[in-house]
mmCIF file of N, CA and C in Angstrom:
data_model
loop_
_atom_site.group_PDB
_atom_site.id
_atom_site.type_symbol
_atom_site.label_atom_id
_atom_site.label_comp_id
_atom_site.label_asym_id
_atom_site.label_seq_id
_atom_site.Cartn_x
_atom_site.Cartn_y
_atom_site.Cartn_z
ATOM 1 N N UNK J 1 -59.511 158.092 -6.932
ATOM 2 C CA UNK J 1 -58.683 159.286 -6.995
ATOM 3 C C UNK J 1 -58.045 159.350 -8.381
ATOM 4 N N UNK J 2 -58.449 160.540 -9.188
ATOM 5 C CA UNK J 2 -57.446 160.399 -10.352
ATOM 6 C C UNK J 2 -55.832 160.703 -10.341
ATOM 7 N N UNK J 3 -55.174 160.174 -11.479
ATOM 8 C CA UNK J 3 -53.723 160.517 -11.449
ATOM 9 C C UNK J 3 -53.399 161.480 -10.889
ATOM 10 N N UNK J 4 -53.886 162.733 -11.448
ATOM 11 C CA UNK J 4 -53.412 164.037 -11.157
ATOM 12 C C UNK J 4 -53.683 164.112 -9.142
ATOM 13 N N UNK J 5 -54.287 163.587 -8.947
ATOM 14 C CA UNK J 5 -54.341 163.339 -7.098
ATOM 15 C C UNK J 5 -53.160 162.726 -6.489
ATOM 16 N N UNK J 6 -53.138 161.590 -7.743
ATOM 17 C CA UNK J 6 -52.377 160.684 -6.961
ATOM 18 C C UNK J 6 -50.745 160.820 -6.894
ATOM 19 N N UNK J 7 -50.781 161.736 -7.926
ATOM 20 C CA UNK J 7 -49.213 162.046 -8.262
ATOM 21 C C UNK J 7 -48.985 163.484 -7.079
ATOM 22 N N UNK J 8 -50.076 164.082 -7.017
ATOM 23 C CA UNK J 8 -50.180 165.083 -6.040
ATOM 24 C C UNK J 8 -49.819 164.741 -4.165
ATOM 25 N N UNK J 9 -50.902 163.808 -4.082
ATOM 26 C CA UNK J 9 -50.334 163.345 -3.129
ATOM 27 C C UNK J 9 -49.027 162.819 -2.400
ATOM 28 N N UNK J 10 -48.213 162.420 -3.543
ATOM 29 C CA UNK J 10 -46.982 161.794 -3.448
ATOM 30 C C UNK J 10 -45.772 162.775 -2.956
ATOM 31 N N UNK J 11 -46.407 164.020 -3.532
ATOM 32 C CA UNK J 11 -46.050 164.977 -3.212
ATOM 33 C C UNK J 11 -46.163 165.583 -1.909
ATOM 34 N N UNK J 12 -47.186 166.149 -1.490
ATOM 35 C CA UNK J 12 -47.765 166.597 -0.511
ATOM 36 C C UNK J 12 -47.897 166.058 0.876
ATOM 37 N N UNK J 13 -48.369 164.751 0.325
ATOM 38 C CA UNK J 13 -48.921 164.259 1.126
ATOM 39 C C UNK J 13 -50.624 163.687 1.131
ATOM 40 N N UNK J 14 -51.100 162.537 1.801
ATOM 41 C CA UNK J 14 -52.391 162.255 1.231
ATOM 42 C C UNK J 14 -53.031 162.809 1.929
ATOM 43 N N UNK J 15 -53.239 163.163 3.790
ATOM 44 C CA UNK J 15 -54.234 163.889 3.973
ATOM 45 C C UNK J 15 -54.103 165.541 3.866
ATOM 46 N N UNK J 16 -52.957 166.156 3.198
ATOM 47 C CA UNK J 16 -53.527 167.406 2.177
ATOM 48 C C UNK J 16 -54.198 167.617 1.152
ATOM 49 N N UNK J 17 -54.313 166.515 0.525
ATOM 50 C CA UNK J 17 -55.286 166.200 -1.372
ATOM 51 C C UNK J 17 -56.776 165.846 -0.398
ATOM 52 N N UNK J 18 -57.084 164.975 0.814
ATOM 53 C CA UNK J 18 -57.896 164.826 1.231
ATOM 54 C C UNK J 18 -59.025 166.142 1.929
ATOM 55 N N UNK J 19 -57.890 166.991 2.615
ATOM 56 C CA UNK J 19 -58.593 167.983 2.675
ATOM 57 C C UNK J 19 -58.890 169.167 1.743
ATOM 58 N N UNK J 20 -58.614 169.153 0.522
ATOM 59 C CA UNK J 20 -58.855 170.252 -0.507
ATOM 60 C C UNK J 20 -60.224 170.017 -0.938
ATOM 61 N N UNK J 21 -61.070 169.254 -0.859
ATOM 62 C CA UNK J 21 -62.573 169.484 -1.182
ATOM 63 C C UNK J 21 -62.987 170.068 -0.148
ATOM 64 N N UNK J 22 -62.803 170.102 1.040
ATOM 65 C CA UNK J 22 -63.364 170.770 2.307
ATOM 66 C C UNK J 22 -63.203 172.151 2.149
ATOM 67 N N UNK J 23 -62.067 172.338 2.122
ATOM 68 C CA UNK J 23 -61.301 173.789 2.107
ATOM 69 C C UNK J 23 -61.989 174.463 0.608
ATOM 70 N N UNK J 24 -62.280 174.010 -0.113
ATOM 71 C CA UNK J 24 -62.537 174.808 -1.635
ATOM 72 C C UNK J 24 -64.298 175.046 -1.301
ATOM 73 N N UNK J 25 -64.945 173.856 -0.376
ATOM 74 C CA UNK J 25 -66.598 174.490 0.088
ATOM 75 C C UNK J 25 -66.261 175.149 0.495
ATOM 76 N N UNK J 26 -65.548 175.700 2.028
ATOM 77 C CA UNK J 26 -65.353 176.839 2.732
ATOM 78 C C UNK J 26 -65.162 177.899 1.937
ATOM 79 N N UNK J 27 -64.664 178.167 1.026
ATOM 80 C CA UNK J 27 -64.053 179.297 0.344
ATOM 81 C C UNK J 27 -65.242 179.678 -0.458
ATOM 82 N N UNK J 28 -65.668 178.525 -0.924
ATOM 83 C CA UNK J 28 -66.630 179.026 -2.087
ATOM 84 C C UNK J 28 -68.405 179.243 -1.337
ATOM 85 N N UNK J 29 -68.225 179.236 -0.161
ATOM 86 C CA UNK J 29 -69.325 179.672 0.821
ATOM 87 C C UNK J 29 -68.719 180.910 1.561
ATOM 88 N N UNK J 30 -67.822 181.335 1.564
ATOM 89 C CA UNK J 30 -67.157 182.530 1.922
ATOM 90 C C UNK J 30 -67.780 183.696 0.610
ATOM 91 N N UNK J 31 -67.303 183.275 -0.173
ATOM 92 C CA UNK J 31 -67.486 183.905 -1.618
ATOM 93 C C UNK J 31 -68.874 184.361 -1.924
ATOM 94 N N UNK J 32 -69.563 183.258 -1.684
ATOM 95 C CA UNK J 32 -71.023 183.112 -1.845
ATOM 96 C C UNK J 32 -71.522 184.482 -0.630
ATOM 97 N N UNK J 33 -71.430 183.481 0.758
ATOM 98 C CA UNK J 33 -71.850 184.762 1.422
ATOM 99 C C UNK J 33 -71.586 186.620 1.433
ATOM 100 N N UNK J 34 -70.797 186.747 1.096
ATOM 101 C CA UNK J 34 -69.853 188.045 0.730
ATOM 102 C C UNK J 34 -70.761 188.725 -0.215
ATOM 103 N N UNK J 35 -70.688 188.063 -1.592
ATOM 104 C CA UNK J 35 -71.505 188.193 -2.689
ATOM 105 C C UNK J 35 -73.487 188.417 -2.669
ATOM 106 N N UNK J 36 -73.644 188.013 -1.529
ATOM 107 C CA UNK J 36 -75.146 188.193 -1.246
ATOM 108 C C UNK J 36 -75.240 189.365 -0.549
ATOM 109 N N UNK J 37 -74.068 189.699 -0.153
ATOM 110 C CA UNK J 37 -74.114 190.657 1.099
ATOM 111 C C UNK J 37 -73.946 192.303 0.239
ATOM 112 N N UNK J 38 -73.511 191.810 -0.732
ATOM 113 C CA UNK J 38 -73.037 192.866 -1.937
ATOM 114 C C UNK J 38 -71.973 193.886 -1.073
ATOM 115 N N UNK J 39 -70.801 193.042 -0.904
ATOM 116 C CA UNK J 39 -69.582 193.244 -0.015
ATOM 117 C C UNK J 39 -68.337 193.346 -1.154
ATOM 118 N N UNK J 40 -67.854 194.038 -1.352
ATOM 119 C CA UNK J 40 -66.414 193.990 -1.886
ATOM 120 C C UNK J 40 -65.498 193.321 -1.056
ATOM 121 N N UNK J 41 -64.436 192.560 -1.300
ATOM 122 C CA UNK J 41 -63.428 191.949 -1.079
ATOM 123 C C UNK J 41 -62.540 192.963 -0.527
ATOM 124 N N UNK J 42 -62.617 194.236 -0.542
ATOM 125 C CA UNK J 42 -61.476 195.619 -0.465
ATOM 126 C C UNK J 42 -62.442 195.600 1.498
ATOM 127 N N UNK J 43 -63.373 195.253 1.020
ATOM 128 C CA UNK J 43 -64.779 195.817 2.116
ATOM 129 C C UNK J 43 -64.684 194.840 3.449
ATOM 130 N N UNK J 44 -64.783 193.416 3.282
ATOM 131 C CA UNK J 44 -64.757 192.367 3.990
ATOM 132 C C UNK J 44 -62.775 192.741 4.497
ATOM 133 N N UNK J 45 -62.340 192.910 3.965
ATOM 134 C CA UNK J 45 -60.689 192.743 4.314
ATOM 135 C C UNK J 45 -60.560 193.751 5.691
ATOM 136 N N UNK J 46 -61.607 195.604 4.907
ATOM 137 C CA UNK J 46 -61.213 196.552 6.010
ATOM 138 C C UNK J 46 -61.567 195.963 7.408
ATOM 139 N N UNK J 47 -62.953 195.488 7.196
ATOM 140 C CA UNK J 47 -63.607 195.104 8.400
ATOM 141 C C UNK J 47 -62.654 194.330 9.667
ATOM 142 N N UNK J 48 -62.233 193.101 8.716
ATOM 143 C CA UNK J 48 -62.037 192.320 9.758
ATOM 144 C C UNK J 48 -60.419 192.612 10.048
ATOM 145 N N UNK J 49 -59.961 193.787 9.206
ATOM 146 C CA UNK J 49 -58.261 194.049 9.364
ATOM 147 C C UNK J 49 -57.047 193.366 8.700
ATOM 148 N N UNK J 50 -57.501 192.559 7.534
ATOM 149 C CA UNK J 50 -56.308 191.911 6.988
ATOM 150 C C UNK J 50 -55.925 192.550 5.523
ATOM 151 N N UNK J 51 -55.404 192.122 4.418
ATOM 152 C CA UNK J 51 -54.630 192.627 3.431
ATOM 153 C C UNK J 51 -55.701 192.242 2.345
ATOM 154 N N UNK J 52 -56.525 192.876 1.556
ATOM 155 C CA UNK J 52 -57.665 192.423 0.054
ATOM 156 C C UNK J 52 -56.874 191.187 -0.220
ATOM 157 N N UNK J 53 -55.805 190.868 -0.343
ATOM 158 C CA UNK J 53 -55.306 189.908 -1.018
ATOM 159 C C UNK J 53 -55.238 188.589 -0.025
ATOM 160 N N UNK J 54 -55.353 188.350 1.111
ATOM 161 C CA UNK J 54 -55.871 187.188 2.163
ATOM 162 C C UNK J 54 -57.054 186.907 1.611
ATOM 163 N N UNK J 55 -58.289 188.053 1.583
ATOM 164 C CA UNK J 55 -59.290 187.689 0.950
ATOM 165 C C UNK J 55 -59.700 187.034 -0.415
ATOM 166 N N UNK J 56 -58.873 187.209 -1.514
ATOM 167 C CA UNK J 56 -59.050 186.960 -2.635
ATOM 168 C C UNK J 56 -58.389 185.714 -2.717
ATOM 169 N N UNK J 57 -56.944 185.318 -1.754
ATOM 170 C CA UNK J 57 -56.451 184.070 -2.193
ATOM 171 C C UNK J 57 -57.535 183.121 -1.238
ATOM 172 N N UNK J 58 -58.125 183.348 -0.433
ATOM 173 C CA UNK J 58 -59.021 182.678 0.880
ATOM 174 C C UNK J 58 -60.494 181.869 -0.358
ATOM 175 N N UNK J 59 -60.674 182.969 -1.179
ATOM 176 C CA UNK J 59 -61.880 182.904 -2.070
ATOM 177 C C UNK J 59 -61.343 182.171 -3.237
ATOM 178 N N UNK J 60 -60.127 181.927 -3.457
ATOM 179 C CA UNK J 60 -59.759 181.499 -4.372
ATOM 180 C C UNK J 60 -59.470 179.915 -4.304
ATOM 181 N N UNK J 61 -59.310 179.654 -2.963
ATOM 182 C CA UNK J 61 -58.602 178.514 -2.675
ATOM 183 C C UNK J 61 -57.033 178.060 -2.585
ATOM 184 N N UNK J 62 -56.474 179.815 -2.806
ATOM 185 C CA UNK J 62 -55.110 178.981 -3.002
ATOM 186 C C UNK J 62 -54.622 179.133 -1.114
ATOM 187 N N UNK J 63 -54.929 179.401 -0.454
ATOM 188 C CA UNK J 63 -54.744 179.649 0.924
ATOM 189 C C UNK J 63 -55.691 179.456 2.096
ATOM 190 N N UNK J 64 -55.745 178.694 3.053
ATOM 191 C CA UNK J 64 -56.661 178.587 3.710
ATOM 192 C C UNK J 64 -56.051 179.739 5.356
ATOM 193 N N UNK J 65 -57.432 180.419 5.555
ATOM 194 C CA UNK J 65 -56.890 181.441 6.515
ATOM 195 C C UNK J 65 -56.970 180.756 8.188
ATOM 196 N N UNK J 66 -55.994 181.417 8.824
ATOM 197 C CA UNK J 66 -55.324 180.816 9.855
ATOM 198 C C UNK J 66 -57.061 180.772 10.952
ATOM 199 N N UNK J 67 -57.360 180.082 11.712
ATOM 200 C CA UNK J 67 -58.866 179.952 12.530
ATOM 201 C C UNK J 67 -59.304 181.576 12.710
ATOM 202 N N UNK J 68 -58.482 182.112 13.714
ATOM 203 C CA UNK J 68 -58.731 183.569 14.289
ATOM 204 C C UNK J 68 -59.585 184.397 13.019
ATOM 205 N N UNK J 69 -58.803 184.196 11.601
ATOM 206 C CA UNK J 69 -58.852 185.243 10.590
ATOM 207 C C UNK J 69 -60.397 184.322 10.235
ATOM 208 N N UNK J 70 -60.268 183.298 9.858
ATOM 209 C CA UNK J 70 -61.977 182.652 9.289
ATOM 210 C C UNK J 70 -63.213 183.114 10.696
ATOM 211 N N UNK J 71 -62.499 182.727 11.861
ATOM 212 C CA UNK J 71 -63.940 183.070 13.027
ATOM 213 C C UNK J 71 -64.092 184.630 12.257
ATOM 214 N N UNK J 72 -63.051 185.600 12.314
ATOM 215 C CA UNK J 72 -63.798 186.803 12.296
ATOM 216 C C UNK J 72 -64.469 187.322 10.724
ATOM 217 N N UNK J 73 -64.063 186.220 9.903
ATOM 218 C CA UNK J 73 -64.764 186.412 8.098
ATOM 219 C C UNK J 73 -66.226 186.023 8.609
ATOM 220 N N UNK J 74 -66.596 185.005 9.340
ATOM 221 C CA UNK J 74 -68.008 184.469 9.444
ATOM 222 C C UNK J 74 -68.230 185.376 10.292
ATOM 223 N N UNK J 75 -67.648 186.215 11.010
ATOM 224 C CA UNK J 75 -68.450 187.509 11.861
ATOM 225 C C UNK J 75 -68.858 188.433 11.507
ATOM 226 N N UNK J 76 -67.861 188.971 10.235
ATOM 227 C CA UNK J 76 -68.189 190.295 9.319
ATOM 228 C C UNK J 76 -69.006 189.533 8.094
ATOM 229 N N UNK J 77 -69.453 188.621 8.216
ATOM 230 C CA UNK J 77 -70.324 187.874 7.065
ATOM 231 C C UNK J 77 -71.985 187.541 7.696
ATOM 232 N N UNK J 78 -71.899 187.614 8.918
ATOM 233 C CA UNK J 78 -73.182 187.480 9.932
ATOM 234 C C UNK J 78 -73.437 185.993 9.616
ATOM 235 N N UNK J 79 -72.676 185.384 9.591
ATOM 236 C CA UNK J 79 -72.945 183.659 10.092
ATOM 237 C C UNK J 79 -72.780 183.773 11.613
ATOM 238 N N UNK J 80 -73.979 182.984 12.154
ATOM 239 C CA UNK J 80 -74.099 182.816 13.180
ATOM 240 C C UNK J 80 -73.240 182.209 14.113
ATOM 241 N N UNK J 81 -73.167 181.295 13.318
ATOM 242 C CA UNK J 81 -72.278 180.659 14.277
ATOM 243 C C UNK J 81 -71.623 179.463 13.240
ATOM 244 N N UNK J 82 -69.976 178.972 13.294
ATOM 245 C CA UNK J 82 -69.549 178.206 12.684
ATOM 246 C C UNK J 82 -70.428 176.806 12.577
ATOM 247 N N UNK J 83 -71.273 176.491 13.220
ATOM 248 C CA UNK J 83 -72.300 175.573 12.888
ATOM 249 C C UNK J 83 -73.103 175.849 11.546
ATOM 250 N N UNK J 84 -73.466 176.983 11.215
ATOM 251 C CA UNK J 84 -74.205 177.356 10.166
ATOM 252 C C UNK J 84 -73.390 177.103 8.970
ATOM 253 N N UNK J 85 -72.106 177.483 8.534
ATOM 254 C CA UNK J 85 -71.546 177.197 7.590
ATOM 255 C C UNK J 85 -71.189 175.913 7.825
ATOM 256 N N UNK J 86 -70.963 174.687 8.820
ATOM 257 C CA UNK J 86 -70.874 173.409 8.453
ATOM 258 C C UNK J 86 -72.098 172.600 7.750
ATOM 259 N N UNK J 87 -72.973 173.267 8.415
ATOM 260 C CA UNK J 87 -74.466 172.776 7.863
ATOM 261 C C UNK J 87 -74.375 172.926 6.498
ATOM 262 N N UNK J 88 -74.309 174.006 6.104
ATOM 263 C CA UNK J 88 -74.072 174.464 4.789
ATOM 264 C C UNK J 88 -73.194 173.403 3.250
ATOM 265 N N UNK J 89 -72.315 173.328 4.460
ATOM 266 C CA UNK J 89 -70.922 172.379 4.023
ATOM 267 C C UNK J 89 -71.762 171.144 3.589
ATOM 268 N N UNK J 90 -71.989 170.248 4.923
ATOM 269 C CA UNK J 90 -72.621 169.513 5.018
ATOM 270 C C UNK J 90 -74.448 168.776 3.822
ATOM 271 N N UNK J 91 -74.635 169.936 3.911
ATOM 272 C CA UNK J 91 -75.906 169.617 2.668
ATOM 273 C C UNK J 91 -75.959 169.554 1.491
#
């Protein structure tokens, strides 16, 4: 773990620094899928009913969205099923 983790952690806490590689795939497979879909962020937000800006901090990593709000991003994203994006994760 470098400094900048470790001083982070001290902070935070260690299993929050532990889960930020998880959370930054999710996002950046959110992003990804969206982007194939040739979806605006204004577009994915109407769908599933939340604020462009959930979406953009969700894609960004600075916020991870509450379960309810991610099941229905992988719904308006046509992931099958949260298995598909672990796989994803996973490989």
């Amino acid at each position: 773990m470098s400094d900048f983790f470790k001083k982070y952690a001290a902070i935070r806490g260690e299993q929050h620094v532990q889960k930020l590689p998880l959370e930054g795939t999710i996002a950046a497979q959110i992003k990804t899928r969206r982007k194939q879909l040739n979806m605006f962020q204004q577009e994915l937000a109407d769908r599933i009913g939340v604020p462009k800006s959930t979406i953009g901090r969700t894609e960004a990593g600075l916020t991870s969205p509450r379960i309810d709000t991610l099941f229905k991003i992988l719904q308006a994203l046509n992931f099958l099923s949260l298995t598909v994006v672990v796989n994803r994760i996973m490989t």
